Each structure stands twice: as structure tokens, then as C-alpha cells.
PDB file of C-alpha atoms in Angstrom:
ATOM      1  CA  GLY A  24      87.330 108.613 118.524  1.00 70.00           C
ATOM      2  CA  TYR A  25      88.306 105.720 117.228  1.00 80.00           C
ATOM      3  CA  ASP A  26      88.642 105.715 113.601  1.00 81.00           C
ATOM      4  CA  GLN A  27      90.975 102.856 112.310  1.00 83.00           C
ATOM      5  CA  PHE A  28      88.011  99.611 112.198  1.00 89.00           C
ATOM      6  CA  VAL A  29      88.829  96.202 111.366  1.00 90.00           C
ATOM      7  CA  GLU A  30      87.601  96.078 107.640  1.00 91.00           C
ATOM      8  CA  ILE A  31      87.977  94.962 104.394  1.00 93.00           C
ATOM      9  CA  GLY A  32      90.799  96.738 102.630  1.00 92.00           C
ATOM     10  CA  ARG A  33      92.117  98.313 105.768  1.00 93.00           C
ATOM     11  CA  VAL A  34      96.226  97.908 105.288  1.00 94.00           C
ATOM     12  CA  ALA A  35      98.041  96.659 108.672  1.00 94.00           C
ATOM     13  CA  LEU A  36     100.987  95.934 110.381  1.00 94.00           C
ATOM     14  CA  VAL A  37     102.096  92.113 111.359  1.00 94.00           C
ATOM     15  CA  LYS A  38     102.986  92.842 114.836  1.00 94.00           C
ATOM     16  CA  PHE A  39     104.742  89.241 115.847  1.00 92.00           C
ATOM     17  CA  GLY A  40     105.270  85.990 113.942  1.00 89.00           C
ATOM     18  CA  PRO A  41     106.396  84.474 111.044  1.00 90.00           C
ATOM     19  CA  GLU A  42     105.267  87.571 108.977  1.00 89.00           C
ATOM     20  CA  ALA A  43     106.358  90.179 111.921  1.00 90.00           C
ATOM     21  CA  GLY A  44     107.009  93.413 110.285  1.00 90.00           C
ATOM     22  CA  LYS A  45     105.398  93.347 106.863  1.00 92.00           C
ATOM     23  CA  LEU A  46     102.275  94.847 105.501  1.00 92.00           C
ATOM     24  CA  CYS A  47      99.170  93.334 104.553  1.00 93.00           C
ATOM     25  CA  VAL A  48      95.785  94.291 103.273  1.00 93.00           C
ATOM     26  CA  ILE A  49      92.586  92.938 105.032  1.00 94.00           C
ATOM     27  CA  ILE A  50      90.558  91.024 102.374  1.00 93.00           C
ATOM     28  CA  ASP A  51      87.880  89.303 104.585  1.00 93.00           C
ATOM     29  CA  VAL A  52      86.857  88.928 108.456  1.00 93.00           C
ATOM     30  CA  LEU A  53      86.256  85.585 108.851  1.00 93.00           C
ATOM     31  CA  ASP A  54      84.752  85.855 112.563  1.00 93.00           C
ATOM     32  CA  HIS A  55      85.095  87.950 115.498  1.00 92.00           C
ATOM     33  CA  ASN A  56      88.574  87.027 116.085  1.00 93.00           C
ATOM     34  CA  ARG A  57      90.463  86.578 112.777  1.00 95.00           C
ATOM     35  CA  VAL A  58      90.863  88.060 109.257  1.00 94.00           C
ATOM     36  CA  LEU A  59      92.244  86.684 105.996  1.00 94.00           C
ATOM     37  CA  PHE A  60      94.897  88.695 104.764  1.00 93.00           C
ATOM     38  CA  ASP A  61      97.339  89.336 101.951  1.00 91.00           C
ATOM     39  CA  GLY A  62     100.107  91.143 100.932  1.00 86.00           C
ATOM     40  CA  PRO A  63     100.497  91.036  97.696  1.00 85.00           C
ATOM     41  CA  ALA A  64     103.659  88.550  97.772  1.00 83.00           C
ATOM     42  CA  HIS A  65     105.470  89.467  94.968  1.00 86.00           C
ATOM     43  CA  ILE A  66     105.508  93.251  96.245  1.00 87.00           C
ATOM     44  CA  ILE A  67     105.689  92.621 100.224  1.00 86.00           C
ATOM     45  CA  GLY A  68     106.525  89.233 100.652  1.00 85.00           C
ATOM     46  CA  VAL A  69     103.297  88.071 102.594  1.00 87.00           C
ATOM     47  CA  HIS A  70     101.251  85.212 100.999  1.00 89.00           C
ATOM     48  CA  ARG A  71      97.165  84.395 101.638  1.00 90.00           C
ATOM     49  CA  LEU A  72      96.390  83.280 105.215  1.00 91.00           C
ATOM     50  CA  HIS A  73      94.180  83.858 107.944  1.00 93.00           C
ATOM     51  CA  ILE A  74      95.697  85.395 111.321  1.00 93.00           C
ATOM     52  CA  ILE A  75      93.762  86.693 114.584  1.00 94.00           C
ATOM     53  CA  PHE A  76      93.504  90.378 115.631  1.00 91.00           C
ATOM     54  CA  LYS A  77      95.693  90.360 118.262  1.00 93.00           C
ATOM     55  CA  ARG A  78      98.780  89.889 115.789  1.00 94.00           C
ATOM     56  CA  LEU A  79      97.822  93.009 113.743  1.00 93.00           C
ATOM     57  CA  ALA A  80      98.331  96.612 113.946  1.00 94.00           C
ATOM     58  CA  LEU A  81      95.780  98.335 111.792  1.00 94.00           C
ATOM     59  CA  THR A  82      96.976 101.634 109.953  1.00 93.00           C
ATOM     60  CA  ALA A  83      95.267 104.604 108.870  1.00 92.00           C
ATOM     61  CA  ILE A  84      95.558 103.342 104.944  1.00 93.00           C
ATOM     62  CA  ILE A  85      92.510 101.860 103.389  1.00 93.00           C
ATOM     63  CA  ILE A  86      92.675 100.475  99.733  1.00 92.00           C
ATOM     64  CA  ALA A  87      89.408 100.056  97.766  1.00 90.00           C
ATOM     65  CA  VAL A  88      89.159  96.194  97.151  1.00 90.00           C
ATOM     66  CA  LEU A  89      85.896  94.006  97.377  1.00 88.00           C
ATOM     67  CA  GLY A  90      85.868  90.842  99.921  1.00 83.00           C
ATOM     68  CA  GLU A  91      87.844  88.158  98.971  1.00 86.00           C
ATOM     69  CA  ALA A  92      89.667  90.071  96.374  1.00 85.00           C
ATOM     70  CA  ARG A  93      92.386  88.399  93.586  1.00 88.00           C
ATOM     71  CA  VAL A  94      95.745  88.749  94.043  1.00 88.00           C
ATOM     72  CA  LYS A  95      95.783  90.533  90.501  1.00 90.00           C
ATOM     73  CA  ILE A  96      93.107  93.078  91.810  1.00 90.00           C
ATOM     74  CA  LEU A  97      94.820  93.487  95.139  1.00 90.00           C
ATOM     75  CA  THR A  98      97.914  93.988  93.296  1.00 89.00           C
ATOM     76  CA  LYS A  99      96.316  96.679  90.888  1.00 91.00           C
ATOM     77  CA  ALA A 100      94.481  98.630  94.222  1.00 91.00           C
ATOM     78  CA  PHE A 101      97.552  98.306  95.761  1.00 90.00           C
ATOM     79  CA  GLU A 102      99.920  99.839  93.535  1.00 90.00           C
ATOM     80  CA  GLU A 103      96.856 102.834  92.840  1.00 91.00           C
ATOM     81  CA  GLY A 104      96.309 103.249  96.453  1.00 90.00           C
ATOM     82  CA  LYS A 105     100.398 103.899  96.597  1.00 92.00           C
ATOM     83  CA  VAL A 106     100.437 102.189 100.081  1.00 92.00           C
ATOM     84  CA  LEU A 107     104.022 101.721 100.182  1.00 92.00           C
ATOM     85  CA  GLU A 108     104.761 105.395  99.552  1.00 94.00           C
ATOM     86  CA  LYS A 109     102.104 106.577 101.781  1.00 95.00           C
ATOM     87  CA  TRP A 110     103.458 103.535 104.456  1.00 94.00           C
ATOM     88  CA  ASN A 111     107.202 105.025 103.921  1.00 94.00           C
ATOM     89  CA  ALA A 112     106.316 108.656 104.468  1.00 95.00           C
ATOM     90  CA  SER A 113     104.234 108.051 107.662  1.00 95.00           C
ATOM     91  CA  SER A 114     106.104 108.760 111.034  1.00 95.00           C
ATOM     92  CA  TRP A 115     105.486 105.019 112.221  1.00 94.00           C
ATOM     93  CA  ALA A 116     107.628 103.331 109.299  1.00 94.00           C
ATOM     94  CA  LYS A 117     110.302 106.295 109.945  1.00 96.00           C
ATOM     95  CA  LYS A 118     111.038 104.972 113.875  1.00 95.00           C
ATOM     96  CA  LEU A 119     110.648 101.240 112.546  1.00 93.00           C
ATOM     97  CA  ALA A 120     113.256 102.264 110.057  1.00 93.00           C
ATOM     98  CA  GLN A 121     115.208 103.943 112.748  1.00 93.00           C
ATOM     99  CA  LYS A 122     114.783 101.340 115.225  1.00 92.00           C
ATOM    100  CA  GLU A 123     116.039  99.000 112.688  1.00 91.00           C
ATOM    101  CA  LYS A 124     118.749 100.825 111.843  1.00 92.00           C
ATOM    102  CA  ARG A 125     120.214 101.118 115.335  1.00 90.00           C
ATOM    103  CA  SER A 126     119.905  97.237 116.025  1.00 92.00           C
ATOM    104  CA  ASN A 127     122.559  97.148 113.620  1.00 93.00           C
ATOM    105  CA  PHE A 128     124.840  99.371 115.290  1.00 93.00           C
ATOM    106  CA  SER A 129     128.080  97.999 116.535  1.00 94.00           C
ATOM    107  CA  ASP A 130     129.380  98.971 119.497  1.00 95.00           C
ATOM    108  CA  PHE A 131     131.706 102.067 118.385  1.00 96.00           C
ATOM    109  CA  ASP A 132     128.661 103.184 116.358  1.00 94.00           C
ATOM    110  CA  ARG A 133     126.631 103.210 119.801  1.00 94.00           C
ATOM    111  CA  PHE A 134     129.450 105.197 120.895  1.00 96.00           C
ATOM    112  CA  LYS A 135     129.936 107.497 118.474  1.00 96.00           C
ATOM    113  CA  SER A 136     125.901 108.138 118.824  1.00 94.00           C
ATOM    114  CA  MET A 137     126.708 108.801 122.593  1.00 96.00           C
ATOM    115  CA  LEU A 138     129.296 111.675 121.760  1.00 97.00           C
ATOM    116  CA  VAL A 139     126.894 113.155 119.423  1.00 97.00           C
ATOM    117  CA  ASN A 140     124.033 113.296 121.921  1.00 97.00           C
ATOM    118  CA  LYS A 141     126.509 114.402 124.793  1.00 98.00           C
ATOM    119  CA  LYS A 142     127.580 117.445 122.451  1.00 97.00           C
ATOM    120  CA  ILE A 143     123.826 118.200 121.284  1.00 97.00           C
ATOM    121  CA  SER A 144     122.889 118.188 124.949  1.00 97.00           C
ATOM    122  CA  SER A 145     125.497 120.302 126.059  1.00 97.00           C
ATOM    123  CA  LEU A 146     124.839 123.138 123.620  1.00 97.00           C
ATOM    124  CA  VAL A 147     121.099 123.032 124.308  1.00 97.00           C
ATOM    125  CA  ASN A 148     122.397 123.408 127.892  1.00 97.00           C
ATOM    126  CA  LYS A 149     124.393 126.469 127.236  1.00 96.00           C
ATOM    127  CA  ASP A 150     121.819 128.285 125.196  1.00 96.00           C
ATOM    128  CA  LEU A 151     119.343 127.786 127.786  1.00 96.00           C
ATOM    129  CA  ALA A 152     121.771 129.481 130.498  1.00 95.00           C
ATOM    130  CA  ASN A 153     122.098 132.340 128.392  1.00 94.00           C
ATOM    131  CA  LEU A 154     118.271 132.762 127.658  1.00 94.00           C
ATOM    132  CA  LYS A 155     118.009 132.366 131.603  1.00 93.00           C
ATOM    133  CA  LYS A 156     120.606 135.003 132.299  1.00 92.00           C
ATOM    134  CA  GLU A 157     119.159 137.264 129.763  1.00 91.00           C
ATOM    135  CA  ASN A 158     115.764 136.606 131.520  1.00 90.00           C
ATOM    136  CA  LYS A 159     117.365 137.574 134.844  1.00 89.00           C
ATOM    137  CA  LYS A 160     118.775 140.593 133.601  1.00 87.00           C
ATOM    138  CA  SER A 161     115.953 142.511 131.653  1.00 84.00           C
ATOM    139  CA  ALA A 162     113.319 141.369 134.685  1.00 73.00           C
TER     140      ALA A 162
END
């Protein structure tokens, strides 16, 4: 079943808009379409504001805060929950980092990457061919 619900304390990633790519914590549900969220600003760079659900991607990380928590309390819960460490260890964050790294590649970097991928593919195909030959001989 689905287990990532919009709730107070849920950490989310902003998908698009001025805060795109940043983590935030939901601190209040305003109505059926909007939430109030906060960064904390000095850690992540996101200030308290409201946003529609469509612009958020919910993560599996939840921290223990009460509704409309003050910045000091939110910061303490954020650090105690080790949110950034959990986020950086997730495969989602690693994929985003890899995407960011590749977007900064020059033409020559893309060329080198293509050569490495061709070499790996060639080695895998050779090993696969050898295994098929051995399998035919033993059968």
C-alpha cells in the first residue's frame, strides 16, 4: 500500500519553482491543496512559505515536530533526525547528484563517458558469449 502521506513533519523535495531541488519540512496543512513548509533556512536555504501539493515530492523521512513549529524547534528536530544524512544516503539523492554531475559535463567528458560505456559493454558481451559456448558444450 501507499505509505507516504502528507503529514506534519514529513520531509519533501520541491519539484519545480523557485525552491526547486531543495528539501523542506511540512509544518502545517492549510487546506486540501496547500501546505505550509519550512527549510530551516540557515541549513537548506528554504524560508517558511506555503506551496501546493503538486510542487512537492514526498520522501520517506519524517521528523517529530508539532504543527507550525518555530524555526528553532524545527532546526533542532531537523538536526536530531539527521535528515540530511538520511537524504544523502538515499538512492533518490544519489540519482539527483549523478544527474547534476552529468548536466555539467563538457562535450569531451560525454565522449570519454561513451568510450568507457562501450568498453564495459564489450567486456560484458564477450563474457556472455563465452558462457553461452560453455553451456552448449556441456549440454
